[in-house]
Amino acid sequence: MSAPLALPILDHALEARLRRRMDEVEVALAEHVVSEAAFVTTAARHLMDAGGKRFRPLLVLLAAEAGERPDHPDVLLSACVVELTHLASLYHDDVMDEADLRRGAASANARWDNHVAILTGDFLFSKSSELTAELGADAVRIQAQTFTSLVEGQILETLGPADGADPLEHHLRTVAGKTGSLIATSARYGARFAGTPTDVEDALHEYGAKVGVAFQLSDDILDIASESEESGKTPGTDLREGVPTLPVLIAQRSTDPADARLVELVSAPLTDDALHAEALELLRAHPALAEARAYVINLANEAKSLLKVLPEGPVRTALEAFADVVATRTA
């Protein structure tokens, strides 16, 4: 039986097509991560087998439904490209973050070591590059630009804002690179290889960029607002580690004397359990959380407004639902 899609599809025919195509993506991904060395295959399959929402390949397939040839082989191939690129980045991210868990399972660096995790990420990046070459020169250019944005986003996150720079603006630029760029490319690939007109491809690319940023910022909100571990990590993990998130950055802008304690608490990593719990409680009650939610919902609305280039129907409705689910997700 097919795994459930990461968003509700009201049109039964469209849902059936997407399920069928996602099954094909899963089969193809399993084939693409096979190496001559059995150990490399095991390591490369580790995170893929741990699950994940597959937002990126699903968006490729959904965007392709706006074109005349949604079942074109290059659509499936590009769906694999974006997911392999995403998986590769997760292996590297876990090394940089010294993470022990990913998708509820031991991260590759925790299960093996950093060398294995880095090389596995490199292997997956190389496989995505091989597949991109089959898509043609334009796809190679797009993928190279996307990869540059991914890396620059990671660099921005690692270095932090420069002296005098706005930390919130820096965070939004980081998110646009690390997360928004690949989701934007996912939408572009689907539109392009399904043969949509240029204006539709451009609109869906911009739509994907906004949805991608909203996706990550929703994760920022979940770190504070989630009452359970449904989001895939312990609530307040970013807060504990001093990782900047949208609600925290908004709260830090406050000049209200009543917020002095909260601003003091979130100005550094919160390794003390009592201080961490206090900060989490204050943030959940602070207007910054509602402001962050409003910002993300507005991004989703901006993304949906770009869909005016599409005729009304199941595909446009599903893309609108995709933006809504990303903006209001609880996991």
Short mmCIF file of C-alpha atoms in Angstrom, two decimals, residues 224 239 261-262 265-266 270 273-286:
data_model
loop_
_atom_site.label_atom_id
_atom_site.label_comp_id
_atom_site.label_asym_id
_atom_site.label_seq_id
_atom_site.Cartn_x
_atom_site.Cartn_y
_atom_site.Cartn_z
CA ILE A 224 8.64 26.80 20.61
CA LEU A 239 16.17 27.41 22.05
CA ARG A 261 13.82 38.86 31.43
CA LEU A 262 12.89 37.01 28.25
CA LEU A 265 17.25 34.46 28.76
CA VAL A 266 17.29 34.00 24.98
CA LEU A 270 19.98 27.64 27.68
CA ASP A 273 16.80 23.01 32.53
CA ALA A 274 15.03 25.48 34.80
CA LEU A 275 16.08 28.51 32.75
CA HIS A 276 15.18 26.69 29.55
CA ALA A 277 11.69 25.90 30.87
CA GLU A 278 11.24 29.51 31.98
CA ALA A 279 12.24 30.88 28.59
CA LEU A 280 9.97 28.41 26.79
CA GLU A 281 7.01 29.42 28.95
CA LEU A 282 7.65 33.12 28.41
CA LEU A 283 8.01 32.70 24.66
CA ARG A 284 4.80 30.71 24.35
CA ALA A 285 2.93 33.56 26.04
CA HIS A 286 4.70 36.34 24.13
#
